[in-house]
Coordinates of C-alpha atoms and ligand atoms in Angstrom, one line a residue:
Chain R
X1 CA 118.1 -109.9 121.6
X2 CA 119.0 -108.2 118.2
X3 CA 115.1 -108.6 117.3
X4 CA 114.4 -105.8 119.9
X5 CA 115.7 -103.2 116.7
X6 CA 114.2 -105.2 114.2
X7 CA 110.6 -105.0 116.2
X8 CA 111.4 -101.3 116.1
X9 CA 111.6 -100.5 112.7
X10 CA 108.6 -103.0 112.2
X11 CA 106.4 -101.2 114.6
X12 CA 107.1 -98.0 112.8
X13 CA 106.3 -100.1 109.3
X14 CA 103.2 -101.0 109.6
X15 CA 101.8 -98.1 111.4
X16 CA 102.3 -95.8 108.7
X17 CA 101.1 -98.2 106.3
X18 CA 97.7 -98.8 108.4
X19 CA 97.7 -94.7 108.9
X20 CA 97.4 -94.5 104.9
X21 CA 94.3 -96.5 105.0
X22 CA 93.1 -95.3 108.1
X23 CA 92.3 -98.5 110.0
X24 CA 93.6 -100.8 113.1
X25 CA 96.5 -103.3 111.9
X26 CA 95.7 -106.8 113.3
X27 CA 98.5 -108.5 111.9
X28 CA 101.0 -108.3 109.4
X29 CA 103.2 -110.8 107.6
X30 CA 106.9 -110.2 106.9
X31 CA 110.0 -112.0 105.5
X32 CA 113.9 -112.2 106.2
X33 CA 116.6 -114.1 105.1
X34 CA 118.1 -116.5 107.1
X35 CA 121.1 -114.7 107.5
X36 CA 119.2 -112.0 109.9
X37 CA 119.0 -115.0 112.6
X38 CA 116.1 -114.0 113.6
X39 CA 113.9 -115.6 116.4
X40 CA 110.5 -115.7 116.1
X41 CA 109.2 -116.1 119.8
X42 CA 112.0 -113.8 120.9
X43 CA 110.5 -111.2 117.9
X44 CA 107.0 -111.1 118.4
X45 CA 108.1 -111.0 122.6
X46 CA 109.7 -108.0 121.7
X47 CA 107.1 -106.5 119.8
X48 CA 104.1 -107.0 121.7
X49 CA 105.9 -105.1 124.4
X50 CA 107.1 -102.3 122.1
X51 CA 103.6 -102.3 120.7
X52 CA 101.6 -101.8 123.8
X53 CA 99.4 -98.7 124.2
X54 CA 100.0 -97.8 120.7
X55 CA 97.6 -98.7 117.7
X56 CA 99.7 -102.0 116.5
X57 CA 98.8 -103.2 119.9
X58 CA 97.6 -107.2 119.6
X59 CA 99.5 -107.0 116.3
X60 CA 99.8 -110.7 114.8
X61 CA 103.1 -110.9 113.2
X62 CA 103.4 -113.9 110.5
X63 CA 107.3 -114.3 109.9
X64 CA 108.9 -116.1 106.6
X65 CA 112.4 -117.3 106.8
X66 CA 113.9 -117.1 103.0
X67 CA 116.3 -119.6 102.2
X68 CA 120.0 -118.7 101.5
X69 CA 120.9 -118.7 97.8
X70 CA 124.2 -119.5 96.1
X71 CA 125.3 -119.0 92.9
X72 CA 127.4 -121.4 91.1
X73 CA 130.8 -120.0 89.3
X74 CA 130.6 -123.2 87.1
X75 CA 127.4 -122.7 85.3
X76 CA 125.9 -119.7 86.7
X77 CA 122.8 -121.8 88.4
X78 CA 121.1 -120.3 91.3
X79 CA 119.9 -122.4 94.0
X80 CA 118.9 -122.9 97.6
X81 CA 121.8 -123.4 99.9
X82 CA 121.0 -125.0 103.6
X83 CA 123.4 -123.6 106.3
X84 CA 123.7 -125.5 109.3
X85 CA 123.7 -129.2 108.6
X86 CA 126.9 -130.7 108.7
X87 CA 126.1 -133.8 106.7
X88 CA 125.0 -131.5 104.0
X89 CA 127.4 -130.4 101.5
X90 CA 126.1 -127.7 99.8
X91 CA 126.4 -127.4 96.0
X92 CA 125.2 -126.5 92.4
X93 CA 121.4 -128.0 91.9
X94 CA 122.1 -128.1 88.0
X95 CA 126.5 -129.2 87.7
X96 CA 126.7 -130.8 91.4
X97 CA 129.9 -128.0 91.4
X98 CA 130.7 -127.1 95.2
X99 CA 132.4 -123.7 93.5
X100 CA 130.0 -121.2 94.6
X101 CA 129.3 -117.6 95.8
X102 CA 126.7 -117.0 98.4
X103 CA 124.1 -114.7 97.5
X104 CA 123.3 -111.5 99.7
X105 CA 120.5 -112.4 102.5
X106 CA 116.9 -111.6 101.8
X107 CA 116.1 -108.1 103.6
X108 CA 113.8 -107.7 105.7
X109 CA 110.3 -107.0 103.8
X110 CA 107.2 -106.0 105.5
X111 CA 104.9 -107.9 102.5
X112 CA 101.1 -107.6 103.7
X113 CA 99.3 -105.7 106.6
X114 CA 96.0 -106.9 108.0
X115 CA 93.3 -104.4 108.5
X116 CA 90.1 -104.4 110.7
X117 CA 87.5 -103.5 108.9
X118 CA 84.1 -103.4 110.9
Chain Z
X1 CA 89.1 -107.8 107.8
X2 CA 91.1 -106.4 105.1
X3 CA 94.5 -107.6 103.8
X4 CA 96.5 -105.2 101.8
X5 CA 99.7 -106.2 99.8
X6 CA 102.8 -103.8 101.0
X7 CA 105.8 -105.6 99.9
X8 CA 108.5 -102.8 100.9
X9 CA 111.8 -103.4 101.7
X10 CA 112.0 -102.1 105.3
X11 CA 115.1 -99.8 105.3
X12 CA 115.9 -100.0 109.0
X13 CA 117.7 -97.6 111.1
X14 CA 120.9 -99.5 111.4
X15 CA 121.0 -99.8 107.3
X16 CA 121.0 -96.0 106.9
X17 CA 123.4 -95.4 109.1
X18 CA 125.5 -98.5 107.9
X19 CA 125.5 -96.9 104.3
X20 CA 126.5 -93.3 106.0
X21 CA 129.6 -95.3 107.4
X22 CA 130.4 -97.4 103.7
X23 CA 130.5 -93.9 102.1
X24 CA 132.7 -92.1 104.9
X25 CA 135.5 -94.8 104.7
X26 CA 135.1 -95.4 101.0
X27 CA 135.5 -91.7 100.8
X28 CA 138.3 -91.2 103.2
X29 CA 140.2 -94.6 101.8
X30 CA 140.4 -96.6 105.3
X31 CA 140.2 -100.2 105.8
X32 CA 137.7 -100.8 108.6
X33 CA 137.3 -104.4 109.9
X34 CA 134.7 -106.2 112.3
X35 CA 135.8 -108.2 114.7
X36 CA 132.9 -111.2 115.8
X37 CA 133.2 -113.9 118.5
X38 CA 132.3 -115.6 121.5
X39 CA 133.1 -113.7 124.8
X40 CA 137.1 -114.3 125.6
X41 CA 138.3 -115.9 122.4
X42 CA 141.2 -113.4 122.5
X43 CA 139.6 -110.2 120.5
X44 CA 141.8 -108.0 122.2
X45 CA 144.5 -110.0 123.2
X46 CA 144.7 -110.3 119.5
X47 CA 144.2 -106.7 118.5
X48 CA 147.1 -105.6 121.5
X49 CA 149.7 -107.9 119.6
X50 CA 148.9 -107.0 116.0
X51 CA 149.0 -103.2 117.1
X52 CA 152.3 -103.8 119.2
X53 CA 154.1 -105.7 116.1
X54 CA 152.7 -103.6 113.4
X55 CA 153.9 -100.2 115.1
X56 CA 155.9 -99.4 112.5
X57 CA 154.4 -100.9 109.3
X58 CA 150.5 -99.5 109.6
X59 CA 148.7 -97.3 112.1
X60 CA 145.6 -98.7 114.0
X61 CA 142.8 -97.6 115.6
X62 CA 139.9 -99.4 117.6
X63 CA 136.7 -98.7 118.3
X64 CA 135.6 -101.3 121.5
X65 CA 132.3 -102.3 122.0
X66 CA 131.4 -103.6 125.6
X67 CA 128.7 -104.0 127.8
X68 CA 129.5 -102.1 130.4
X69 CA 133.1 -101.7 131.3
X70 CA 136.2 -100.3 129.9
X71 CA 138.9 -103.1 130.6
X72 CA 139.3 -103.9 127.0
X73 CA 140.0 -100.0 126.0
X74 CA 142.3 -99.4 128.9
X75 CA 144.1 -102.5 127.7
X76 CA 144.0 -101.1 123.8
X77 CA 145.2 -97.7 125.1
X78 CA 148.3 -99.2 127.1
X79 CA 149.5 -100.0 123.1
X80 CA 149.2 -95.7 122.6
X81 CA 146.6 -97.0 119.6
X82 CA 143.6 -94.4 119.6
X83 CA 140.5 -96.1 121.2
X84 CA 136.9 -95.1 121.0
X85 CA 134.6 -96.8 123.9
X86 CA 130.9 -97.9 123.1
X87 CA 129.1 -99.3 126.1
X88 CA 126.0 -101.2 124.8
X89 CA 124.1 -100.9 128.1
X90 CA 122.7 -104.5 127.6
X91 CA 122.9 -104.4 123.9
X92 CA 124.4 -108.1 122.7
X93 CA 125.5 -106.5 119.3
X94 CA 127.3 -102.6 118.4
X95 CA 124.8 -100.6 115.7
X96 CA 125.9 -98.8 112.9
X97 CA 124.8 -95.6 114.6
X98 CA 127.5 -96.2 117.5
X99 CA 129.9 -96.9 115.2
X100 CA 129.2 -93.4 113.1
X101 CA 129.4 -91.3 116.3
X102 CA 132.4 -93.3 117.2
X103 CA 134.3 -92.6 113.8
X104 CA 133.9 -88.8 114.4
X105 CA 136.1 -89.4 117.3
X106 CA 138.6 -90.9 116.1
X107 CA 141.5 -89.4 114.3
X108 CA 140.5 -91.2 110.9
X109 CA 142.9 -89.1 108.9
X110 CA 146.0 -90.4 110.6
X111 CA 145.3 -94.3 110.4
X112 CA 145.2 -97.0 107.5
X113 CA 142.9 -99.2 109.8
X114 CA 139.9 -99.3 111.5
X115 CA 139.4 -102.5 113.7
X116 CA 136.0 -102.7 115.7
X117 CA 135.8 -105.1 118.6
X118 CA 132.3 -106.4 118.6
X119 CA 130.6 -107.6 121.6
X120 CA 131.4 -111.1 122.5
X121 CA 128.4 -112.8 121.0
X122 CA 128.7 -115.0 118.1
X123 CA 125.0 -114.7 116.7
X124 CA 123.7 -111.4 117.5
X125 CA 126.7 -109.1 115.7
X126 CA 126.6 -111.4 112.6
X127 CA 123.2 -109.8 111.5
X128 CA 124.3 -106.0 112.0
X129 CA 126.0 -104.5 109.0
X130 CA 128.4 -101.5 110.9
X131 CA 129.2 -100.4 107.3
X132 CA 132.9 -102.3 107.6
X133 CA 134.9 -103.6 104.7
X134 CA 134.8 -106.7 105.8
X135 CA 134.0 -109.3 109.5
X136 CA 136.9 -110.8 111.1
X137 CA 135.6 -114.3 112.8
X138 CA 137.7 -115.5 115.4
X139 CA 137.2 -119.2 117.1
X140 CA 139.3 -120.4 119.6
X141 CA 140.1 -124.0 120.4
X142 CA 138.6 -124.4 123.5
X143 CA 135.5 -123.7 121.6
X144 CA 135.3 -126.8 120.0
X145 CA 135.3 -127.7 115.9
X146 CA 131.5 -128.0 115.4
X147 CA 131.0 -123.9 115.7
X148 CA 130.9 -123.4 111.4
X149 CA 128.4 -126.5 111.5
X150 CA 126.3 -124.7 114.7
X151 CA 126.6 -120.9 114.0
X152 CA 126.8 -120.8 109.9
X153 CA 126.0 -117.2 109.8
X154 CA 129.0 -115.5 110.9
X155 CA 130.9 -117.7 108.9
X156 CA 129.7 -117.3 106.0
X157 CA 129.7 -114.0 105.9
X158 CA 133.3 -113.5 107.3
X159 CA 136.3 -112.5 105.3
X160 CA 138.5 -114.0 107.6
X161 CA 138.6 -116.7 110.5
X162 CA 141.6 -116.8 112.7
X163 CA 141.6 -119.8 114.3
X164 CA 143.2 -118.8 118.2
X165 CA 145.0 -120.4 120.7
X166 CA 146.6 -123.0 119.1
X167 CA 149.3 -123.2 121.6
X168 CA 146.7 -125.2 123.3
X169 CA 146.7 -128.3 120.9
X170 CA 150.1 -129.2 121.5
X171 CA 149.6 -130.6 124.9
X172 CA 146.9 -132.5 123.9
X173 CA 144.3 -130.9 126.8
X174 CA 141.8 -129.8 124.3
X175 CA 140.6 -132.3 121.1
X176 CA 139.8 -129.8 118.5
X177 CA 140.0 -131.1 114.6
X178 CA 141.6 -127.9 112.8
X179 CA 140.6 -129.9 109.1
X180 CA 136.9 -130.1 110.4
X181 CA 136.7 -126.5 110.9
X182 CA 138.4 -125.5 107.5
X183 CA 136.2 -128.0 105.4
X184 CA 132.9 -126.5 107.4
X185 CA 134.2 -122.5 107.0
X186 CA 134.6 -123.2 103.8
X187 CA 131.6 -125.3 103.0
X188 CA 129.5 -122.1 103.7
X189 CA 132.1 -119.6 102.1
X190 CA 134.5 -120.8 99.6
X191 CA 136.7 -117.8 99.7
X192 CA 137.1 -117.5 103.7
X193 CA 140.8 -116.8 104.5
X194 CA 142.0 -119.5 107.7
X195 CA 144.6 -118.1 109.7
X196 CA 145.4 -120.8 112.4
X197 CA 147.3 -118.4 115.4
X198 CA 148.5 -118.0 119.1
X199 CA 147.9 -114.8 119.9
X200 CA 149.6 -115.8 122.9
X201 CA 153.2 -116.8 121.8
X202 CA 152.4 -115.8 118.3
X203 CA 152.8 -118.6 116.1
X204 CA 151.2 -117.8 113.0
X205 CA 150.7 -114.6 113.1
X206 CA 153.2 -113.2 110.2
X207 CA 150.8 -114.7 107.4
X208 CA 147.5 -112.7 109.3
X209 CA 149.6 -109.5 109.3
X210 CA 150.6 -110.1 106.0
X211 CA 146.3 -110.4 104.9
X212 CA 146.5 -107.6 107.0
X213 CA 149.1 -105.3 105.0
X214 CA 147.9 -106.2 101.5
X215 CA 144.4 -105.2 102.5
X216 CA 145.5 -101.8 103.4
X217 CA 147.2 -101.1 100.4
X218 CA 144.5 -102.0 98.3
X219 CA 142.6 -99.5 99.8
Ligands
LIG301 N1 146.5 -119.9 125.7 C1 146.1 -118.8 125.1 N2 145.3 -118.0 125.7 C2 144.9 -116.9 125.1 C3 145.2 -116.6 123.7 N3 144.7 -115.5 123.3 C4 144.0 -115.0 124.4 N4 144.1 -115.8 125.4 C5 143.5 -115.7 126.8 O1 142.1 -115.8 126.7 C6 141.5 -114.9 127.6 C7 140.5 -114.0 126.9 O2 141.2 -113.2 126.0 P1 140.6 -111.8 125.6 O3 141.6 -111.2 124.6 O4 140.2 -110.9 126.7 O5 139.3 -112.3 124.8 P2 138.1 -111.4 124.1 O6 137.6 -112.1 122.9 O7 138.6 -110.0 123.9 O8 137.0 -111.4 125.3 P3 135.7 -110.5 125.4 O9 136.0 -109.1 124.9 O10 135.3 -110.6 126.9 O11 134.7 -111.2 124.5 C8 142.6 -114.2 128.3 O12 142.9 -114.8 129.5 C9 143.8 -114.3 127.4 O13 145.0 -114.2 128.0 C10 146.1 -117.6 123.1 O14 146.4 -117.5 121.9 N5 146.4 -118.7 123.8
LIG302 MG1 137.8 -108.2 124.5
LIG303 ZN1 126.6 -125.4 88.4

């Protein structure tokens, strides 16, 4: 239950962002790379009950899982690298090279706030 | 409604205090590793042996995270290693603000090495920088060989697997291919060091203490 901390710092995000503009967040959309192993049911569970009786109460979260990226040592090609399925054998999109450095994870990026407006 | 286009990196809690932690051990030279796994893989049985046997070579100290009790630090402290003890309360990971209060209470000055015992959790840990040099997986046998394929995180971002309780194979009770895992650890991280060991009778052991030597004095 890691996404307990994460839903922390989130809750704290986006109400100062919705403070700026005065107004009631209603949902917000963030990203993470996959690396952050993050579980979206078990996030917006902890959330909603971090969020209750404050104003990101009834938040919507929206949550985008960035692909891992590797960088091959071959020809210096970036690319998307899928974790997690054995039959898959990572490598270079361009040279086909499995001689490759994993990229750091996406953070974690709060991209766009909903308002209400009324 | 109104949308409005934020795109900020969310620094969270645990990052500051991770970066804190990089630039106390970066500043005070100290190799400080983080050790990831399911519950009872041998963590500490592992950590008791390499302190024991490296007595003499390079002094250790641990910082424990459990959930609640203190067997593992009583065990750590019956090697005369300094111990720190972090109870999560619940928590299924240590934070990088647990591990800052507990370097203050160590004595950093007189150790090369800094080993962290996370909680026994093979997801959670993986995605909570401490500020270490560097995660120590460890996978034991009786595990099974599909772990790298079913929990690629902590794999790929580990410096080093040790593979444990090998003393099991010979006997044949457990079927666990040692290839499998190596072609899977490395499929996700190409530089991951394998260090097949019984932390019980010790086989293999001298070439993770040897990792474990170099590492120190490249700090
Ligand atoms: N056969 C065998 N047993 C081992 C070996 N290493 C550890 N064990 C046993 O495995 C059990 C768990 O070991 P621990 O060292 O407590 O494991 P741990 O990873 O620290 O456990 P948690 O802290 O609870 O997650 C104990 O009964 C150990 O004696 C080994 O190399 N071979
Ligand atoms: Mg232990
Ligand atoms: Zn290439």
């Amino acid at each position: 239950m890691h996404e307990t901390m994460v839903a922390q710092s989130l809750l704290a995000a986006i109400s100062d962002e919705a403070a700026k503009h005065n107004a009631k967040p209603i949902g917000a959309k963030i990203s993470c790379g996959k690396l952050w192993a993050i579980n979206d049911e078990a996030l917006c569970f902890a959330f909603e009950a971090i969020a209750k009786g404050t104003p990101c109460e009834g938040v919507k979260l929206d949550i985008e899982h960035k692909p891992i990226r590797g960088q091959c040592k071959k020809c210096d090609q970036s690319f998307e690298v899928e974790l997690g399925n054995p039959l898959a054998r990572p490598g270079c999109s361009k040279c086909g090279s499995d001689d490759f450095e994993l990229l750091p994870d996406g953070p974690l990026i709060l991209e766009e706030i909903e308002l209400q407006t009324d | 409604m109104k949308k409005i286009n934020v795109g900020k990196k969310i620094l969270s809690e645990n990052e500051k205090y991770a970066f804190e932690n990089i630039l106390f051990l970066a500043e005070q030279k100290k190799l400080c590793l983080n050790m990831i796994s399911s519950p009872g893989s041998g963590k500490t049985t592992i950590l008791t042996r390499t302190i024991s046997e490296l007595k003499n070579k390079i002094k250790i100290g641990v910082i424990e995270g459990d959930i609640q009790t203190d067997i593992d630090a009583e065990r750590i402290r019956a090697t005369e290693a300094p111990v720190v003890q972090i109870n999560t309360n619940g928590a299924c990971h240590l934070s990088a603000a647990q591990i800052s209060a507990a370097l203050k209470k160590l004595p950093v000055e007189d150790l090369n090495l800094i080993f962290i015992e996370n909680v026994g959790n093979l997801v959670c840990p993986s995605a909570f920088e401490l500020g270490e040099n560097g995660k120590i997986v460890v996978l034991s046998v009786a595990e099974g060989d599909d772990k790298p394929a079913k929990y690629p995180a902590i794999f790929a971002k580990s410096k080093v697997l040790l593979v444990n309780k090998i003393d099991l194979l010979s006997g044949g009770q457990v079927d666990f291919d040692i290839e499998r895992v190596k072609v899977d650890a490395r499929r996700l991280n190409k530089g991951i060091e394998i260090f097949p060991i019984s932390a019980k009778t010790g086989e293999g052991m001298a070439d993770w203490y040897d990792w474990l030597i170099k590492s120190v004095e490249k700090k």
